[in-house]
Short mmCIF file of C-alpha atoms in Angstrom, two decimals:
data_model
loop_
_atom_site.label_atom_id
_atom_site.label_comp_id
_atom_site.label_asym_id
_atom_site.label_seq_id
_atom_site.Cartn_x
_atom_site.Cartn_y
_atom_site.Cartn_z
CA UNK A 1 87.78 112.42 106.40
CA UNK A 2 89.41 112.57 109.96
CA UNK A 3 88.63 109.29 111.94
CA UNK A 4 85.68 109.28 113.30
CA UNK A 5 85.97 106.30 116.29
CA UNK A 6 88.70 105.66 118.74
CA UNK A 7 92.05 103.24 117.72
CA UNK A 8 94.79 101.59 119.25
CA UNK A 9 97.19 98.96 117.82
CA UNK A 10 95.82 95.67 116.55
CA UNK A 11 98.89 93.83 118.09
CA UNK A 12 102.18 95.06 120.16
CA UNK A 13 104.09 96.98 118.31
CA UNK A 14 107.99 95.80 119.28
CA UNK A 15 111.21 97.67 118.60
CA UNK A 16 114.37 98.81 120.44
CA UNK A 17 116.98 101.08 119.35
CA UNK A 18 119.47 103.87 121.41
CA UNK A 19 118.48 106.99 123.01
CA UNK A 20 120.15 109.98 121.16
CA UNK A 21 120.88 111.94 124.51
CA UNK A 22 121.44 108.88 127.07
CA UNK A 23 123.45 106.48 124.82
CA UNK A 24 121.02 103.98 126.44
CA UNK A 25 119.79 100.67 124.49
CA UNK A 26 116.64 100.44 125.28
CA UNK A 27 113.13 97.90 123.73
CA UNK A 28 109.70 99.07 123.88
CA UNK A 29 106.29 97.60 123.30
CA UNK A 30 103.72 100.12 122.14
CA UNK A 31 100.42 97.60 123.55
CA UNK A 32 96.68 97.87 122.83
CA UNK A 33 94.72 100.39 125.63
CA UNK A 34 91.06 100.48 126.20
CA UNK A 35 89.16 103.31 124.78
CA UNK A 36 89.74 107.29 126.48
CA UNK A 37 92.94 106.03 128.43
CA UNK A 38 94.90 108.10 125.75
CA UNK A 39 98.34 107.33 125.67
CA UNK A 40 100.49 106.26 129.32
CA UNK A 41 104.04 105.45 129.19
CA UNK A 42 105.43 102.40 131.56
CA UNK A 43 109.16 102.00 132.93
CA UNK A 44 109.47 98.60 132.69
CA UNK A 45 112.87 98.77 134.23
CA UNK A 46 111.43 100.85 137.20
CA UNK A 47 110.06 98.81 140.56
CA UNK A 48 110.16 100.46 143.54
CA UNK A 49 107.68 103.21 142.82
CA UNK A 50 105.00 104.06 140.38
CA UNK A 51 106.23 103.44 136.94
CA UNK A 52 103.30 104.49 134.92
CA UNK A 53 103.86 108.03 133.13
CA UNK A 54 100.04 109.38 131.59
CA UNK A 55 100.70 112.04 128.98
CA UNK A 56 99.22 115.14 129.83
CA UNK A 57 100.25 118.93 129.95
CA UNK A 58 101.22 118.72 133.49
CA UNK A 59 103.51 115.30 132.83
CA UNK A 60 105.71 117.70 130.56
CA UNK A 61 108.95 118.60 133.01
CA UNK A 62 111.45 119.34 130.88
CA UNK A 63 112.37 120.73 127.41
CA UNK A 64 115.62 120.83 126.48
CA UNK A 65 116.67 119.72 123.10
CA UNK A 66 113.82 116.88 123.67
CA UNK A 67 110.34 116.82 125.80
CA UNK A 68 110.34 115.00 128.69
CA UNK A 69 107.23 113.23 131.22
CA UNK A 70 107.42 112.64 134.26
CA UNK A 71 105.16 111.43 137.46
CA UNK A 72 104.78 112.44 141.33
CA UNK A 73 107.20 109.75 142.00
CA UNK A 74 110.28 111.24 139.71
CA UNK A 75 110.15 108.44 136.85
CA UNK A 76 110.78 110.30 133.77
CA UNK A 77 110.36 109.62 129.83
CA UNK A 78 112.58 111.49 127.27
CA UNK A 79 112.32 112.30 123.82
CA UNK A 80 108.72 111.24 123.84
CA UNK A 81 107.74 113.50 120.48
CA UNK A 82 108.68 111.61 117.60
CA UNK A 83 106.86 108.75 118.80
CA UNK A 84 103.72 111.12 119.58
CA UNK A 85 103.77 112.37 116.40
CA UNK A 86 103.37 108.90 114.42
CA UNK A 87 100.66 107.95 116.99
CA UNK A 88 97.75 110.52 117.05
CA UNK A 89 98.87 111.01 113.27
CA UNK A 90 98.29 107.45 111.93
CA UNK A 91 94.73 107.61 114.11
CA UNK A 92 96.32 105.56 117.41
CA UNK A 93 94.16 107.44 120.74
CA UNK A 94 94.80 104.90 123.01
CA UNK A 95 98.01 102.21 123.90
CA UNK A 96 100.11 101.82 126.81
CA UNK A 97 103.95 102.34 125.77
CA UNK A 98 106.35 99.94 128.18
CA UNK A 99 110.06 100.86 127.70
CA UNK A 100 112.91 99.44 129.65
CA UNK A 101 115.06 102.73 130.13
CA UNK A 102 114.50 106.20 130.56
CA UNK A 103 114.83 107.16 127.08
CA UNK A 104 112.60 106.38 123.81
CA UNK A 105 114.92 105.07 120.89
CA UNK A 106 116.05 108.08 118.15
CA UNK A 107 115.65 105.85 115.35
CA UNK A 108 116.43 107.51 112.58
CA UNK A 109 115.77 111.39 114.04
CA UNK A 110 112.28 111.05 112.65
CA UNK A 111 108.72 109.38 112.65
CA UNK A 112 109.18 107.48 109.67
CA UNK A 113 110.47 104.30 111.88
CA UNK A 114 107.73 104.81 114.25
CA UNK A 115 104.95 105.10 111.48
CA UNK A 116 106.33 101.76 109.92
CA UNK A 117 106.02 99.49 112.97
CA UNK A 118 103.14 100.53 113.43
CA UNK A 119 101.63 99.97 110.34
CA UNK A 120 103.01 96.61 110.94
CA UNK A 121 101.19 96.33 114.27
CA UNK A 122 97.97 97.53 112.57
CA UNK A 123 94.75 99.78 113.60
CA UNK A 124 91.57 98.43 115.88
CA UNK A 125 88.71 101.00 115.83
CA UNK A 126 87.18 101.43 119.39
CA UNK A 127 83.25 101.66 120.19
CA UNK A 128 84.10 104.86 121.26
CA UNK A 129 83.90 108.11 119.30
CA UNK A 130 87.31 109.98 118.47
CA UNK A 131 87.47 112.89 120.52
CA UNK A 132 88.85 116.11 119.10
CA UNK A 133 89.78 119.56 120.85
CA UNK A 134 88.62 122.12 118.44
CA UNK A 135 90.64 125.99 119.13
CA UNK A 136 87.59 128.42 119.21
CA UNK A 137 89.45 131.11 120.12
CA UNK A 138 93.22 132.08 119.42
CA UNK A 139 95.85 131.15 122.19
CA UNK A 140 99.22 132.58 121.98
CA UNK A 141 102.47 132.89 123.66
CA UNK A 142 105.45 135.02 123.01
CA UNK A 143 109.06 135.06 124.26
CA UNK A 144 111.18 137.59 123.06
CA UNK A 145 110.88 136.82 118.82
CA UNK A 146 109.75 133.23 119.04
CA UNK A 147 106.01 132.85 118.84
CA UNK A 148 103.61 129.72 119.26
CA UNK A 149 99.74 130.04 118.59
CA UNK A 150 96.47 127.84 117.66
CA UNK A 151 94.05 129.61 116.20
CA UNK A 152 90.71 128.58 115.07
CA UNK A 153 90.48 126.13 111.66
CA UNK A 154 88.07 124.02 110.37
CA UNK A 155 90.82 121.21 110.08
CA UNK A 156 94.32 120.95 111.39
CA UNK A 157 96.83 122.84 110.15
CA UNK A 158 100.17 123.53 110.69
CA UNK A 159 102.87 126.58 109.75
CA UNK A 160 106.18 126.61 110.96
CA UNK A 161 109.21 129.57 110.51
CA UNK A 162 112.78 128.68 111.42
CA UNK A 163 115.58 131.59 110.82
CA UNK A 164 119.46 130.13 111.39
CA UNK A 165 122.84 132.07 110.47
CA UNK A 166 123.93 128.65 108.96
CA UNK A 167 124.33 128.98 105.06
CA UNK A 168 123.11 125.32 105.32
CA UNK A 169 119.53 126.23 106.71
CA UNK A 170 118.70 129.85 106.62
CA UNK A 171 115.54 130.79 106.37
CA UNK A 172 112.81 128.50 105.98
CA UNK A 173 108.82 128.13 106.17
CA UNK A 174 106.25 125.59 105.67
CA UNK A 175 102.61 125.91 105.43
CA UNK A 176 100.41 122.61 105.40
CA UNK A 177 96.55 121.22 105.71
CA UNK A 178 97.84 118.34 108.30
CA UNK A 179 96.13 114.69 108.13
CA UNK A 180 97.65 111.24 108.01
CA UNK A 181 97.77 111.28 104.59
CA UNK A 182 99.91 114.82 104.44
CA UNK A 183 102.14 113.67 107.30
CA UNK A 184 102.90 110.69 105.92
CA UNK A 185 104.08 112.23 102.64
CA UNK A 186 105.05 115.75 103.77
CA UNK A 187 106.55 115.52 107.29
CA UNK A 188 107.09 111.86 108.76
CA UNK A 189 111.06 111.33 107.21
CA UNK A 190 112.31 114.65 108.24
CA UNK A 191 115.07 114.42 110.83
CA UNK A 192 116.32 116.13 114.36
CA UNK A 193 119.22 118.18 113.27
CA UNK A 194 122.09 119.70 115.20
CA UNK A 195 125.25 121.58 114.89
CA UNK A 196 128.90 120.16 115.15
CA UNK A 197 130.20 122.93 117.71
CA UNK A 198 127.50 121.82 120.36
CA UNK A 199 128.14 118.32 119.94
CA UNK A 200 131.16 118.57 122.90
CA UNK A 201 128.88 121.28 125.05
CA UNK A 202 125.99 119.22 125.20
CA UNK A 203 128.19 115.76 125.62
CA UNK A 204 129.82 117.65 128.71
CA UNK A 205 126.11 118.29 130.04
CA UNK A 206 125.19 114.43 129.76
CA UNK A 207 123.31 115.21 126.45
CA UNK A 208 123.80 113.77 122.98
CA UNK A 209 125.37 110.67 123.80
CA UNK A 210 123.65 108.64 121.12
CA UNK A 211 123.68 111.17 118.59
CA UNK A 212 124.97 110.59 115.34
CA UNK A 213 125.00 110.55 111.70
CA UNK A 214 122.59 108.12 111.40
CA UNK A 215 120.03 109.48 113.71
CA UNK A 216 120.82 113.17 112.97
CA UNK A 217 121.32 115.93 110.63
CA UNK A 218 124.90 117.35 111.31
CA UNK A 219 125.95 120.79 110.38
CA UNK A 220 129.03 122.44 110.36
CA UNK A 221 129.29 126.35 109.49
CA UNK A 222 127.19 125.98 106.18
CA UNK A 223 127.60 122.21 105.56
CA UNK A 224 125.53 119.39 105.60
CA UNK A 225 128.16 116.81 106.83
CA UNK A 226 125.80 113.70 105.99
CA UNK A 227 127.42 111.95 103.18
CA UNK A 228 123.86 111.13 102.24
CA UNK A 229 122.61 114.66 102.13
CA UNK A 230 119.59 116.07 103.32
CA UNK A 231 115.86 114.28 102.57
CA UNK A 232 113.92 117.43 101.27
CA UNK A 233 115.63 120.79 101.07
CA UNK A 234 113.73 122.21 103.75
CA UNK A 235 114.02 119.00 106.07
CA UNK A 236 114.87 121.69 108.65
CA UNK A 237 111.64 123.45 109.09
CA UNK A 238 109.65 120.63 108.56
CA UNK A 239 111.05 118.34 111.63
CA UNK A 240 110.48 121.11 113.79
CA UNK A 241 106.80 120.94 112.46
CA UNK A 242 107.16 117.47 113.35
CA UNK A 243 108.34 117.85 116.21
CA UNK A 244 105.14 120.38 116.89
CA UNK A 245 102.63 118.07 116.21
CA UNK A 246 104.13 115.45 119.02
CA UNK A 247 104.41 118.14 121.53
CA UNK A 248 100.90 119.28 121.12
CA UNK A 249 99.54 116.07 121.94
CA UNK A 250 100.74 115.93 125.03
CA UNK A 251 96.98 117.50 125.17
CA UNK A 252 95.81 113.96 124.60
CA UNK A 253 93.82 114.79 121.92
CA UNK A 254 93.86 115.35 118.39
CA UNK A 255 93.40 118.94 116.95
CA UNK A 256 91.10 120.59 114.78
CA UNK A 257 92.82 124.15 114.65
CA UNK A 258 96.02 125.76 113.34
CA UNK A 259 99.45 126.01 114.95
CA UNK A 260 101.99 128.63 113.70
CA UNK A 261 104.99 128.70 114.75
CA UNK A 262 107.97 131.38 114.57
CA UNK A 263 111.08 130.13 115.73
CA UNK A 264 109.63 128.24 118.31
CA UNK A 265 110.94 124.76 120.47
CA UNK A 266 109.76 122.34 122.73
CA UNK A 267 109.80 124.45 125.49
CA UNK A 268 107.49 127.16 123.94
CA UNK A 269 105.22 124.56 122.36
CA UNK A 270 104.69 123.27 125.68
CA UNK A 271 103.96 126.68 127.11
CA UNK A 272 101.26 127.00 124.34
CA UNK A 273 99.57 123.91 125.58
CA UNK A 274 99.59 124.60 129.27
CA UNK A 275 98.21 128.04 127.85
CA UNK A 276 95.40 126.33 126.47
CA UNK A 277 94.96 123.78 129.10
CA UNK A 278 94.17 127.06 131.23
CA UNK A 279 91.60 128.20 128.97
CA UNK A 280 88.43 126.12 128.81
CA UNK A 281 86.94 128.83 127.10
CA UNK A 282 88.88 128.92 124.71
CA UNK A 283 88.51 125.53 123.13
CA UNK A 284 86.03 122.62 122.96
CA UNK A 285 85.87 119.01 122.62
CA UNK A 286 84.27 118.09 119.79
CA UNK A 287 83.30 114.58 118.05
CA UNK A 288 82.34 114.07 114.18
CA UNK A 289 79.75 111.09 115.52
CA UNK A 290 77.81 114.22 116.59
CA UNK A 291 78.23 116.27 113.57
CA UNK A 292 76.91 112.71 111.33
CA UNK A 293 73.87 112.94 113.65
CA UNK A 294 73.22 116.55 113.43
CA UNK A 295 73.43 115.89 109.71
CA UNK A 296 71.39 113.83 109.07
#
């Protein structure tokens, strides 16, 4: 059963690591947060202007390769989605996120790392009930042949379609009944991938700096270069279901509905949620305290 109060961490939750796009070193402190502040990242390293970055639809600025937050006062937050993906799937609402750079740490390219510390940290339940936004009606957007939608579901869900030339990837699906238990198993060690020809392009845009083997899935033509091979066979697809779920709670709540996804990115993931941000009507927020009552 989904949770049915509030959490944040028991204790800080410490770790540092580099930013895959920046290069940057960079420590962070995911900290306990009282109950319906949802989840606010803190520049640590910023102190001339407002350093506090909310999550919310609206915080989302940019998309490329990575989602980004940012406030009125320009301070910015990259690669926030990994992260977000460990925290409203191991039942965390609320916590306060201080980093001393402008870039959360790649880890290893997925939310395994993330899901680890803070297991370590531990759970607090809140005296405050979980609040979920339940899809009533189906919200989709388009662009071209990539597709994002939530549709209505009893429980979350999540489907995902990726197509590539590369012999390496293909095409791939993935089709799941998402809750901590399934992500931990199914989704949480699957890894960002990229291919070797973009690695110059995007270095000569001030992008992957810190990517590498270690953090990353490298391809080249229809190769896997990483000596260790690939975690699942269909890694591929599932990170980018990963990477989903994160960018979805930028809604700052959980979900009870299904996503499907064809061929879709951060940028059209965060197009579906500032399409459902725009339609009240279209949604509800929902708590299982109520439905307990209402049973009884």
């Amino acid at each position: 059963m989904p949770p049915v109060f509030q959490h944040t961490v028991k204790a800080p939750a410490l770790f540092a690591g580099v930013g895959v796009h920046t290069g940057a070193y960079t420590r962070v402190a995911v900290r306990p947060s009282a109950p319906d502040t949802g989840i606010v990242f803190v520049r640590t390293d910023v102190a001339d202007r407002d350093n506090r970055v909310p999550v919310s639809p609206e915080a989302v600025c940019k998309t490329q390769l990575g989602t980004v937050i940012g406030n009125a006062d320009g301070v910015t937050v990259s690669t926030i989605e990994h992260l977000m993906a460990a925290l409203v799937m191991s039942g965390i609402d609320n916590a306060v996120v201080e980093l001393d750079g402008p870039e959360m740490p790649i880890m290893d390219g997925s939310s395994l790392p993330f899901l680890r510390i803070l297991d370590r940290a531990g759970r607090r339940e809140q005296q405050a009930p979980r609040r979920y936004l339940e899809i009533l009606e189906t919200v989709e957007v388009v662009d071209g042949d990539k597709r994002a939608a939530l549709k209505p579901a009893d429980s979350f869900e999540v489907a995902f379609e990726i197509r590539f030339d590369s012999a390496a990837i293909g095409v791939q699906a993935v089709d799941l009944a998402m809750d901590e238990r399934a992500f931990r198993e199914e989704l949480a060690d699957c890894r960002t991938f990229g291919f070797l020809h973009e690695v110059e392009a995007l270095r000569a845009m001030g992008l992957a700096r810190g990517g590498s083997m270690e953090n990353a899935v490298v391809i080249d033509g229809g190769r896997v270069l990483n000596p260790e091979g690939l975690r699942r066979p269909d890694e591929f697809v599932r990170h980018k279901a990963l990477d989903a779920i994160g960018d979805l709670f930028v809604l700052g709540l959980p979900l009870l509905g299904r996503f499907e996804g064809v061929l879709a990115g951060h940028g059209l993931n965060n197009a579906l949620v500032r399409a459902v941000a725009a339609r009240p009507d279209a949604w509800r927020i929902r708590t299982l305290v109520q439905d307990l009552a209402e049973a009884v």
